[in-house]
mmCIF file of C-alpha atoms in Angstrom:
data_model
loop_
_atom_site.group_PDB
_atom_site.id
_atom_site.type_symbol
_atom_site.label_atom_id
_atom_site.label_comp_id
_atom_site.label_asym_id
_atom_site.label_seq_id
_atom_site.Cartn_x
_atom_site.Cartn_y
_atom_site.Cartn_z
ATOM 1 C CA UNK A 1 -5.808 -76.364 -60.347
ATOM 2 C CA UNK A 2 -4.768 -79.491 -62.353
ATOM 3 C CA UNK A 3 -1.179 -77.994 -61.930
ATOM 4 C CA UNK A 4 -0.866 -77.227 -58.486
ATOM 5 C CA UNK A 5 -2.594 -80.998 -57.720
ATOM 6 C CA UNK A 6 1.070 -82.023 -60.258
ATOM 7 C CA UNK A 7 3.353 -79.816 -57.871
ATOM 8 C CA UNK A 8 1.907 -80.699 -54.222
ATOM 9 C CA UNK A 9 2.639 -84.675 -55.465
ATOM 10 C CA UNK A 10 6.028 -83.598 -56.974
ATOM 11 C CA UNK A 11 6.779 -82.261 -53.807
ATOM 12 C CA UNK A 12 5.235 -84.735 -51.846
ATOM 13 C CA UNK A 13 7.110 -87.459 -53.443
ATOM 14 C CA UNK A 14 10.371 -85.571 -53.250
ATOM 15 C CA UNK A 15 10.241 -85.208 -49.638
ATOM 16 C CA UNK A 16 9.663 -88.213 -49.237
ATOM 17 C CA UNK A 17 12.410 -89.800 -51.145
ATOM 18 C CA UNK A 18 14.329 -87.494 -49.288
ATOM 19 C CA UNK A 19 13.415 -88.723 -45.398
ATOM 20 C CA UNK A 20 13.580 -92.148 -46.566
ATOM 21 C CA UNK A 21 17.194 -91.760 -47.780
ATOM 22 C CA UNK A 22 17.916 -90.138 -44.607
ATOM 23 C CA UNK A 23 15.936 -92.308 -42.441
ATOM 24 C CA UNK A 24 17.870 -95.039 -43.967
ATOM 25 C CA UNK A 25 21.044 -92.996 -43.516
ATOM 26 C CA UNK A 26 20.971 -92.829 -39.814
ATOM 27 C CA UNK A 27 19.242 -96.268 -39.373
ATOM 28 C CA UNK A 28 22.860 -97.841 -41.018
ATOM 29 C CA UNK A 29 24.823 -96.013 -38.509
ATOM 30 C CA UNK A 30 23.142 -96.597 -35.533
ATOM 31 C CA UNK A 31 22.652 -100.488 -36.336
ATOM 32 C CA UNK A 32 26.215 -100.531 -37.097
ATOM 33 C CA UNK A 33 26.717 -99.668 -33.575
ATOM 34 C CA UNK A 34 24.108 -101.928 -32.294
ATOM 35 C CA UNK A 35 25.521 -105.415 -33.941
ATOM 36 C CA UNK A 36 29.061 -104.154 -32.305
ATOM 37 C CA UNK A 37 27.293 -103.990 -28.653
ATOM 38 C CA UNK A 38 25.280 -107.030 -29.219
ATOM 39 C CA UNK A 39 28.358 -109.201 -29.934
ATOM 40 C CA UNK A 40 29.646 -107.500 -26.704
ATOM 41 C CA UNK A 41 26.719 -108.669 -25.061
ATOM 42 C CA UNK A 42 26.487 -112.031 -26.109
ATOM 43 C CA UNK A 43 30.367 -112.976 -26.378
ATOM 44 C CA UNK A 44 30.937 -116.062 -23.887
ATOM 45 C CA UNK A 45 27.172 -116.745 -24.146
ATOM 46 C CA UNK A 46 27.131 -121.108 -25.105
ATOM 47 C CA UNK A 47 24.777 -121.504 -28.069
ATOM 48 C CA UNK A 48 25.078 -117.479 -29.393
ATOM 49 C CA UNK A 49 26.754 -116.072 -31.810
ATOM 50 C CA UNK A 50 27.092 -113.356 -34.284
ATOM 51 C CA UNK A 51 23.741 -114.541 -35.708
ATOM 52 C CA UNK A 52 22.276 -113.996 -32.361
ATOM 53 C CA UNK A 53 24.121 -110.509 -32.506
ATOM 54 C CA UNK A 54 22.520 -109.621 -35.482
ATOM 55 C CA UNK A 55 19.068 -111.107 -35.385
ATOM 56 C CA UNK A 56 18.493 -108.783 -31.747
ATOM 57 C CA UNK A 57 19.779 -105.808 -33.997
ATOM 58 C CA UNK A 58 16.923 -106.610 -36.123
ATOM 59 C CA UNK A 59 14.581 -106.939 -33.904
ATOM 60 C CA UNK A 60 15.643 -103.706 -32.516
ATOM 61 C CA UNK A 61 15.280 -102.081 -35.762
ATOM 62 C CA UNK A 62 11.680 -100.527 -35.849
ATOM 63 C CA UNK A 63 12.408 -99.161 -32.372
ATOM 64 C CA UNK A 64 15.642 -97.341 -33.916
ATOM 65 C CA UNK A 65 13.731 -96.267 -36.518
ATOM 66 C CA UNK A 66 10.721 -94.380 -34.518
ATOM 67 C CA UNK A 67 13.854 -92.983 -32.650
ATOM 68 C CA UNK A 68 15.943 -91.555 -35.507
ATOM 69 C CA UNK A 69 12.126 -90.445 -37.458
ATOM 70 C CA UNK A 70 12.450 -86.938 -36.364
ATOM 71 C CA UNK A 71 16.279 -86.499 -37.591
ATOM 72 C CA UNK A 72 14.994 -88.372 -40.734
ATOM 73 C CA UNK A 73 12.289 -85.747 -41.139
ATOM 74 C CA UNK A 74 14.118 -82.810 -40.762
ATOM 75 C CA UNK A 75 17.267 -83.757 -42.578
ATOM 76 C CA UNK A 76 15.071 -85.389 -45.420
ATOM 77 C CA UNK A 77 13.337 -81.977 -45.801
ATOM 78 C CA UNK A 78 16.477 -80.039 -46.134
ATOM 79 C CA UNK A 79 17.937 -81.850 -48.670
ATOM 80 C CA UNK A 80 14.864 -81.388 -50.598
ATOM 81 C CA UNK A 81 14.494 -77.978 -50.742
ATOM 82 C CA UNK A 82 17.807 -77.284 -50.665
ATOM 83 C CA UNK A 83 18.075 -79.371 -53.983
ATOM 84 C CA UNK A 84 14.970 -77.117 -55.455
ATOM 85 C CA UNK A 85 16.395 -73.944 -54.193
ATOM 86 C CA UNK A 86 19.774 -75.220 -56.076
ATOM 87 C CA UNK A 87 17.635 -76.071 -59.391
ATOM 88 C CA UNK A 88 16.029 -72.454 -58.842
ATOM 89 C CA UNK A 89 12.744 -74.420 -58.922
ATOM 90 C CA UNK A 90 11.522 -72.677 -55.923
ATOM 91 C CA UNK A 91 12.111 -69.659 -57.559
ATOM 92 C CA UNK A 92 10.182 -70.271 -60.601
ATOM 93 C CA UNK A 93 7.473 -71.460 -57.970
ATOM 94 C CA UNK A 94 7.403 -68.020 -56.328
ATOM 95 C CA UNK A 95 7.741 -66.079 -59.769
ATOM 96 C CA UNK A 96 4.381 -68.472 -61.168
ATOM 97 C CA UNK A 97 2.617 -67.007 -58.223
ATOM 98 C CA UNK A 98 2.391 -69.735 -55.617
ATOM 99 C CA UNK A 99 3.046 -68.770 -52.171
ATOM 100 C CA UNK A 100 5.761 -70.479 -49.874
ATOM 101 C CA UNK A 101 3.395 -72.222 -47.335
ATOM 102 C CA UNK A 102 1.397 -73.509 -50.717
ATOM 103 C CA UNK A 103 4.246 -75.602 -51.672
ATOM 104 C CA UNK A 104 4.895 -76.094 -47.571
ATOM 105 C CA UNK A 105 1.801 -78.416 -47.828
ATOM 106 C CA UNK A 106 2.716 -81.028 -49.163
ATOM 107 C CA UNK A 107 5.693 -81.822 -46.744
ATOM 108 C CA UNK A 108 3.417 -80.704 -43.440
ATOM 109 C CA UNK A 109 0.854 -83.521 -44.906
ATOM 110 C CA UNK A 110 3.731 -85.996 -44.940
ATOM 111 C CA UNK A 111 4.942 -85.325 -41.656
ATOM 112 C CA UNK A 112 1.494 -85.584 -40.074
ATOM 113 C CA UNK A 113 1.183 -89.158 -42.893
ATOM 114 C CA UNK A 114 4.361 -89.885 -41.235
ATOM 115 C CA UNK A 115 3.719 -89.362 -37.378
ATOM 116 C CA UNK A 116 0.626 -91.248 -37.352
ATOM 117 C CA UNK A 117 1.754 -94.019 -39.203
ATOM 118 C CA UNK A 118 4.245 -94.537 -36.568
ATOM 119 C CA UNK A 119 2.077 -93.798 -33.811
ATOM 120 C CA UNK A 120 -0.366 -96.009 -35.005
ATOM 121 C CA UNK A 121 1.669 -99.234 -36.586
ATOM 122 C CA UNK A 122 5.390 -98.811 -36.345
ATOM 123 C CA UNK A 123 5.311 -98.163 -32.882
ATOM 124 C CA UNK A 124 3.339 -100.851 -31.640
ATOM 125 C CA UNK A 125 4.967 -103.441 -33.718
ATOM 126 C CA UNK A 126 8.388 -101.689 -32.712
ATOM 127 C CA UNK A 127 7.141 -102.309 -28.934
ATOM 128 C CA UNK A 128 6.078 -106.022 -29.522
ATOM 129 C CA UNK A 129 10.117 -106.680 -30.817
ATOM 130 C CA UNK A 130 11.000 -104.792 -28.269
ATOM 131 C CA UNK A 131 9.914 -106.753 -25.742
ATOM 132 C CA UNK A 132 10.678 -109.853 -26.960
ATOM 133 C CA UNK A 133 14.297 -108.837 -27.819
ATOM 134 C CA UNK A 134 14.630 -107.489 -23.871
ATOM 135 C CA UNK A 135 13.052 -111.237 -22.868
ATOM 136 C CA UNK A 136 15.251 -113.006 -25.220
ATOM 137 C CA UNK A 137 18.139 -111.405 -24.036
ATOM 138 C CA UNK A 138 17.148 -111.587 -20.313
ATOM 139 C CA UNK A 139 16.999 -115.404 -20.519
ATOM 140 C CA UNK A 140 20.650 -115.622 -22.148
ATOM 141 C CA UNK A 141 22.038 -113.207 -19.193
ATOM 142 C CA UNK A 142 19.768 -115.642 -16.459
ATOM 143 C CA UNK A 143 21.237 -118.478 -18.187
ATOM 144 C CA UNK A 144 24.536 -116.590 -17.970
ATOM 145 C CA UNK A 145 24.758 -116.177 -14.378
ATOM 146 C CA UNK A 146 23.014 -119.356 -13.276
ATOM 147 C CA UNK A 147 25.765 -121.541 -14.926
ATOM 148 C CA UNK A 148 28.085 -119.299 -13.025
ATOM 149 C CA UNK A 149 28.899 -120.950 -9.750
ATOM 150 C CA UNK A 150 30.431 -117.873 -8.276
ATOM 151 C CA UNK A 151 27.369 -115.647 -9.522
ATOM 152 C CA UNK A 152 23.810 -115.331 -7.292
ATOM 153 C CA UNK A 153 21.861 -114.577 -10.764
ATOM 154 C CA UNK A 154 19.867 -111.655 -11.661
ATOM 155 C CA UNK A 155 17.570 -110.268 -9.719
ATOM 156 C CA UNK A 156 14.471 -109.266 -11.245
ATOM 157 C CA UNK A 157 11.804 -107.081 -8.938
ATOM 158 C CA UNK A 158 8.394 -105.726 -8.923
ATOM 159 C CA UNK A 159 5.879 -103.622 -6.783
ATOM 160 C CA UNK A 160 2.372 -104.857 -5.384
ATOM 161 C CA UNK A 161 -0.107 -103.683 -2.615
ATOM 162 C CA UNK A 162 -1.722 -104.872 -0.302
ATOM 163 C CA UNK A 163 -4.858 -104.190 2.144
ATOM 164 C CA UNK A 164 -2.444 -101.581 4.587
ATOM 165 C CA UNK A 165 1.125 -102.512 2.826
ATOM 166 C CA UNK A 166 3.008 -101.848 -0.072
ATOM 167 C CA UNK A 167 5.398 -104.687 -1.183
ATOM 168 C CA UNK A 168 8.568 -104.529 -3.352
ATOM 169 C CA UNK A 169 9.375 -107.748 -4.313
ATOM 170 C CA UNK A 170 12.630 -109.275 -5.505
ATOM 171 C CA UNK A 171 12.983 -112.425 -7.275
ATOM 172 C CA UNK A 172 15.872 -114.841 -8.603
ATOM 173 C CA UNK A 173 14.164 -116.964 -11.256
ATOM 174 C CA UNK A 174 10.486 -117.083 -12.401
ATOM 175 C CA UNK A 175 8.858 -120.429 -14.002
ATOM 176 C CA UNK A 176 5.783 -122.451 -14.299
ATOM 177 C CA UNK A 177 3.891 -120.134 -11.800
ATOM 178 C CA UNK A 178 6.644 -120.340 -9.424
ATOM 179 C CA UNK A 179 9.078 -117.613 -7.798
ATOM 180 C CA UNK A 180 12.589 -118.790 -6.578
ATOM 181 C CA UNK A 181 14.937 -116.795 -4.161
ATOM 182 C CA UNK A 182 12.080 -114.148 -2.994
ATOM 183 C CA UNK A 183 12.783 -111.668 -1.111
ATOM 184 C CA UNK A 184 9.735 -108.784 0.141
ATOM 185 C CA UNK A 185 10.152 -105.564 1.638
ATOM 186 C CA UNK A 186 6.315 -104.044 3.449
ATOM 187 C CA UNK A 187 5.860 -100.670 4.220
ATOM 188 C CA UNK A 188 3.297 -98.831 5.294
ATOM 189 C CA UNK A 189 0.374 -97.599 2.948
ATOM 190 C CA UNK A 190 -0.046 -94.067 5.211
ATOM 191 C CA UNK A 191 3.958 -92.650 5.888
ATOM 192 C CA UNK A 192 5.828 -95.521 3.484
ATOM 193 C CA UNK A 193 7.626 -96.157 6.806
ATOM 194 C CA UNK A 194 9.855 -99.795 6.683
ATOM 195 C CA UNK A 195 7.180 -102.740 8.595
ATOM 196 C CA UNK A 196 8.956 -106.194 7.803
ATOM 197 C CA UNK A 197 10.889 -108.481 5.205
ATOM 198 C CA UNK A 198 10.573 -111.489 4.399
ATOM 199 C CA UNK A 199 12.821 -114.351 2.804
ATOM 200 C CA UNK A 200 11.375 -117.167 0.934
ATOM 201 C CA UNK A 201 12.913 -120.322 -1.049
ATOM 202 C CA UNK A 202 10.106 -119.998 -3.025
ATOM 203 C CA UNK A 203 6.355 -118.313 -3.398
ATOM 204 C CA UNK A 204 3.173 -117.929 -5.579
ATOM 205 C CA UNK A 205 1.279 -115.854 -6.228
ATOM 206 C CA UNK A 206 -2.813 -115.164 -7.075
ATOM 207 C CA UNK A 207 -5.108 -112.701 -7.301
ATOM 208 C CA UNK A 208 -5.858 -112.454 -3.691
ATOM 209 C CA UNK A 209 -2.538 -113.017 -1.512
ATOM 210 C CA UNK A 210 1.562 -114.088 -2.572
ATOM 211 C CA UNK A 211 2.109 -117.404 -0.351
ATOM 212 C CA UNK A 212 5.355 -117.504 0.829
ATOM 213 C CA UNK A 213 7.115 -121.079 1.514
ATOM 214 C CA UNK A 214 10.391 -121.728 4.134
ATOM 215 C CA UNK A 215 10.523 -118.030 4.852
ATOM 216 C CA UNK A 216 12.270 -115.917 7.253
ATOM 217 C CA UNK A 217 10.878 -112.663 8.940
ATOM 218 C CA UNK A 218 13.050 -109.931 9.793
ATOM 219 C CA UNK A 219 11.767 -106.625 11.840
ATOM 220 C CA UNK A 220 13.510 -103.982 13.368
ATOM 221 C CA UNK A 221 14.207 -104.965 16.705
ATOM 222 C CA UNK A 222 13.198 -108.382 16.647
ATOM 223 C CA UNK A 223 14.633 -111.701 15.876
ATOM 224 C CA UNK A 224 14.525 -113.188 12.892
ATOM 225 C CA UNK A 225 11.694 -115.400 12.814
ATOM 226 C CA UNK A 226 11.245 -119.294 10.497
ATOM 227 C CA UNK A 227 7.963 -120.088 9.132
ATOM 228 C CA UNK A 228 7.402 -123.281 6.887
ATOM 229 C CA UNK A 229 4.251 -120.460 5.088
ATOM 230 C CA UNK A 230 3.494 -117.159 5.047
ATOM 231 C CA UNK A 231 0.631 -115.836 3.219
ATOM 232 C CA UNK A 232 0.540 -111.707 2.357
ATOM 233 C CA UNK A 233 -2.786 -110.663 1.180
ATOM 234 C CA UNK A 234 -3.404 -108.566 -1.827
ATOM 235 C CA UNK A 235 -5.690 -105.510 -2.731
ATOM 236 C CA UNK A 236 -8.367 -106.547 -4.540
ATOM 237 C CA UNK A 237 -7.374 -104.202 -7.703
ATOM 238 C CA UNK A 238 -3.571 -104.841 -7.445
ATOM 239 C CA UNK A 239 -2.425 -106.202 -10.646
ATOM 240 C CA UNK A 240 -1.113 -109.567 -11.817
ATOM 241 C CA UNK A 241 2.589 -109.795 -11.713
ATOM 242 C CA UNK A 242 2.653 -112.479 -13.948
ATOM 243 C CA UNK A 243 6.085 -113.223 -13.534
ATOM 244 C CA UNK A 244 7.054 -109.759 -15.644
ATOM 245 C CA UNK A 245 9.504 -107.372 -13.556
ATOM 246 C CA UNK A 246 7.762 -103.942 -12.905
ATOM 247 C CA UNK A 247 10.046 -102.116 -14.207
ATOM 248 C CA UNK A 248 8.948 -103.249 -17.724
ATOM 249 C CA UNK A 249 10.255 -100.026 -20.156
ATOM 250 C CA UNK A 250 7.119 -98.061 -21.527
ATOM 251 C CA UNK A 251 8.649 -98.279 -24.518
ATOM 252 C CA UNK A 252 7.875 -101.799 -24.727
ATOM 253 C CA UNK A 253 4.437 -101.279 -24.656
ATOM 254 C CA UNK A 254 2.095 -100.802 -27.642
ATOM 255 C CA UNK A 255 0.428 -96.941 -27.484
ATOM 256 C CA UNK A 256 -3.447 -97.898 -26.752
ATOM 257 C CA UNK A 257 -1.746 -100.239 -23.923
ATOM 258 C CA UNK A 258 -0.072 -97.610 -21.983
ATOM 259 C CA UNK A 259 -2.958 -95.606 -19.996
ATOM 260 C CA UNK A 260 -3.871 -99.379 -18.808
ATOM 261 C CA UNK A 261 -0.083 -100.017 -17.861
ATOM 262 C CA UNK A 262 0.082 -96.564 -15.870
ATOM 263 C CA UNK A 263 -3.304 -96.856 -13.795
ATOM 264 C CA UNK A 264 -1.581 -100.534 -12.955
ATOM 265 C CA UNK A 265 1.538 -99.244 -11.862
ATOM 266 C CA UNK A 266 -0.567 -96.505 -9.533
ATOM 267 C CA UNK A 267 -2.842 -99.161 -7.967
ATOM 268 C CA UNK A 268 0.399 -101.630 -7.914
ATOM 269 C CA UNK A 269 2.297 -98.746 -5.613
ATOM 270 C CA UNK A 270 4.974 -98.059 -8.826
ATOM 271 C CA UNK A 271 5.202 -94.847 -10.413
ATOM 272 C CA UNK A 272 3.028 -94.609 -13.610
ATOM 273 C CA UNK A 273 4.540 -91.224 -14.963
ATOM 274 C CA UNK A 274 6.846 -93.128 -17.262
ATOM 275 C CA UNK A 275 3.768 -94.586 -18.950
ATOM 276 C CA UNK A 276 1.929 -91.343 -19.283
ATOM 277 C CA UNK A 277 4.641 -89.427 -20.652
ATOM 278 C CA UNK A 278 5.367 -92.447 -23.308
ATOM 279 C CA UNK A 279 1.867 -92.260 -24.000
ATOM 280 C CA UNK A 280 1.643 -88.307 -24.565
ATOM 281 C CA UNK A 281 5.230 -88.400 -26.259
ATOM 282 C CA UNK A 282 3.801 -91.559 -29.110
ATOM 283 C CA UNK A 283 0.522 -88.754 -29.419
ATOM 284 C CA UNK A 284 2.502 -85.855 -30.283
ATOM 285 C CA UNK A 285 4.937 -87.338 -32.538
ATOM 286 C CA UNK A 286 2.910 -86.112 -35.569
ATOM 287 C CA UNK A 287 3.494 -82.660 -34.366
ATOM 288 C CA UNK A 288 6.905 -83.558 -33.697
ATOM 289 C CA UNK A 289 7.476 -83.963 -36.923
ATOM 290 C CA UNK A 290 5.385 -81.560 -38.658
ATOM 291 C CA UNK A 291 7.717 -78.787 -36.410
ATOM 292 C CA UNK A 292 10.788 -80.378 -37.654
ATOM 293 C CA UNK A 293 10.034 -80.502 -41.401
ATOM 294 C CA UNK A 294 8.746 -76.885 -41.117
ATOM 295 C CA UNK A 295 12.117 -75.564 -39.523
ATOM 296 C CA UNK A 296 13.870 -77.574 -42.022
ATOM 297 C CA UNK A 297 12.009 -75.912 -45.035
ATOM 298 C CA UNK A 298 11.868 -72.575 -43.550
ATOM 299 C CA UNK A 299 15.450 -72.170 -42.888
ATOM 300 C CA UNK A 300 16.859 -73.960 -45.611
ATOM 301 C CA UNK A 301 14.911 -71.898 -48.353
ATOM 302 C CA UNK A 302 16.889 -68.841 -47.742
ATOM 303 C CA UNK A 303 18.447 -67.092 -51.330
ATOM 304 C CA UNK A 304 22.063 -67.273 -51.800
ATOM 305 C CA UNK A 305 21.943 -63.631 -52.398
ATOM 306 C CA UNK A 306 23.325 -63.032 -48.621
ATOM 307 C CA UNK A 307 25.474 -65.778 -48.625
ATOM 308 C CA UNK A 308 23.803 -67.479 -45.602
ATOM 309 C CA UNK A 309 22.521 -70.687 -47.400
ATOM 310 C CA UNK A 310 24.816 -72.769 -45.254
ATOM 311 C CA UNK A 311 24.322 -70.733 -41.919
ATOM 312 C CA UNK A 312 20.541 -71.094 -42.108
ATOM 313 C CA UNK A 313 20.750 -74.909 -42.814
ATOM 314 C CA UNK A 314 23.644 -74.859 -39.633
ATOM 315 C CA UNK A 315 20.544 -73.673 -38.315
ATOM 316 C CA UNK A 316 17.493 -75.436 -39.537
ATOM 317 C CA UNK A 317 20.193 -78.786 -37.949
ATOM 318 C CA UNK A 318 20.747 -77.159 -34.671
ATOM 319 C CA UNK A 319 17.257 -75.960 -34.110
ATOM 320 C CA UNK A 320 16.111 -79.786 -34.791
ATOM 321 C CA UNK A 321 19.023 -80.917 -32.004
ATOM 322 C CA UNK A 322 17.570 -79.093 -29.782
ATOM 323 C CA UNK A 323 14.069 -79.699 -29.802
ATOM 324 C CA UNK A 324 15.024 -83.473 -29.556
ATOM 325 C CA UNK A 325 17.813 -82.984 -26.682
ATOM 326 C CA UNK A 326 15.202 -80.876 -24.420
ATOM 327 C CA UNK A 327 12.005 -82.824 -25.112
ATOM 328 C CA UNK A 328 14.255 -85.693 -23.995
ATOM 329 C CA UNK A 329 15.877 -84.111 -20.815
ATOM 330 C CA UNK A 330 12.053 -82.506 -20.015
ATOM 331 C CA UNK A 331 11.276 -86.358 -20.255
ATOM 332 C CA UNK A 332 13.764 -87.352 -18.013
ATOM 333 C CA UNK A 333 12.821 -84.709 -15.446
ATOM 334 C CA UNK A 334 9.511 -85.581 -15.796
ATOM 335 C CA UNK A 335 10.241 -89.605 -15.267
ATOM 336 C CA UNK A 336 11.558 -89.006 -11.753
ATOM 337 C CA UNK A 337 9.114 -86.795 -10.694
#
């Protein structure tokens, strides 16, 4: 027992030197990409530089890595037993007695180690840099095209609800509590048909109503009409704005956060099935992985008797492209509904 407690940590420990080398692997490659775009991004920006470049790669970085975990994962596990199938140590495994999904253990334990791990820490510290990296870089593009005198700015907008309306709100600038350049479309709660917009200098907003100041009302039909306030009352469970678009990328949310952010979006008139699926997709990433390392081994420990070492890896590779490329497009499908 004492020696099969010595081969599940040999294994164990292989493995894992083998996802880390990969994980590291891809991690270069796609970074090296990311510092190129970032200089893209921030070229002409006064004040940023290739330090700027590279210190948004870095905060990227933990999101890149929960990202590339699952080709980590599998390609770490083939190169492991590939390298024990090559050293006939898998062999000598079978020929002690020890069956295959014995010494398949140890790697579906690190998978599982590995998924909630990054469910659990990675990903919510990946979110947290996340979002600070997209609200860094949003306030070098406002500053951008606010010093641009033949630019209107960005445009940042959001959903809210009210009593009978839904609102979609757009917004030039957001500071100190105060909205600049508003701009608010209502429809109706029942049929979503167009009611009104409205055209503000500037507006607040509370938990009960957004006040609107110098604004114009347009309806179909109608002439434009000037009011020096106009005050559009809130439901009393629509959520705080807080100067945030609503658009905000699940992925930029920590995992126990998301069910919150989705019933927000719902009662805020948004769709919340991007937060759902981000949250179900962070819960099922241990399986995730445990599949890939398990159709890396399994494939990859084929005998070179038939030849097919290199087919079944082929394999063990394409299998693990797919699963990513459909759970991705099924994500897709499922974000629009």
């Amino acid at each position: 027992m004492n020696i099969f407690g010595r081969l599940d940590r040999y294994i164990f420990l292989q493995t894992l030197f083998g996802v880390l080398v990969a994980a590291g692997a891809v991690c270069l490659a796609i970074i090296l990409v990311d510092v190129v775009e970032q200089l893209r991004n921030v070229a002409g920006v006064e004040g940023a530089g290739s330090g700027t470049a590279f210190k948004f790669t870095l905060m990227r970085t933990p999101a890149i890595l929960e990202q590339a975990l699952p080709f980590a994962v599998l390609v770490g596990s083939i190169v492991t037993f590939m390298r024990l199938s090559r050293s006939s140590e898998v062999v000598a495994m079978r020929a002690s007695g020890i069956s295959t999904w014995r010494f398949l253990s140890p790697v579906a334990i690190l998978a599982l180690l590995i998924g909630i791990f990054t469910a659990l820490v990675l990903g919510p510290g990946a979110s947290r840099l996340n979002a600070e990296y997209e609200t860094q870089q949003q306030a070098l593009t406002s500053n951008v095209s606010i010093s641009d005198s033949s630019s209107q700015g960005k445009s940042t907008w959001t959903r809210d609800r009210g009593p009978e309306q839904h609102y979609t709100i757009t917004y030039q600038a957001y500071a100190d509590g105060l909205y600049r350049g508003v701009t608010i479309y209502t429809f109706a709660l029942d049929d979503t048909a167009f009611v009104s917009r409205f055209d503000a200098e500037t507006a607040t907003r509370n938990a009960g109503a957004w006040t609107l100041l110098n604004v114009t009302e347009s309806r179909i039909g109608a002439s434009p009409i000037f009011q020096p306030q106009t005050i559009l009352k809130l439901n009393s469970l629509a959520v705080q704005a807080g100067g945030k678009s609503g658009d905000t990328t699940a992925k930029s949310i920590p995992v126990w956060a998301l069910p919150a952010a989705a019933n927000s979006a719902a009662l805020s008139g948004g769709s919340p099935q991007r937060y759902w699926l981000q949250f179900h997709r962070k819960l099922a990433l241990p399986i995730t992985l445990l599949a890939m390392a398990m159709i890396a081994a399994v494939l990859s420990l084929s005998t070179n008797r038939s030849g097919g070492r290199a087919v079944m890896t082929a394999a063990a590779i394409g299998a693990g492209l797919i699963i990513y490329f459909v759970n991705d497009l099924s994500g897709a499908l499922a974000t629009t509904g």
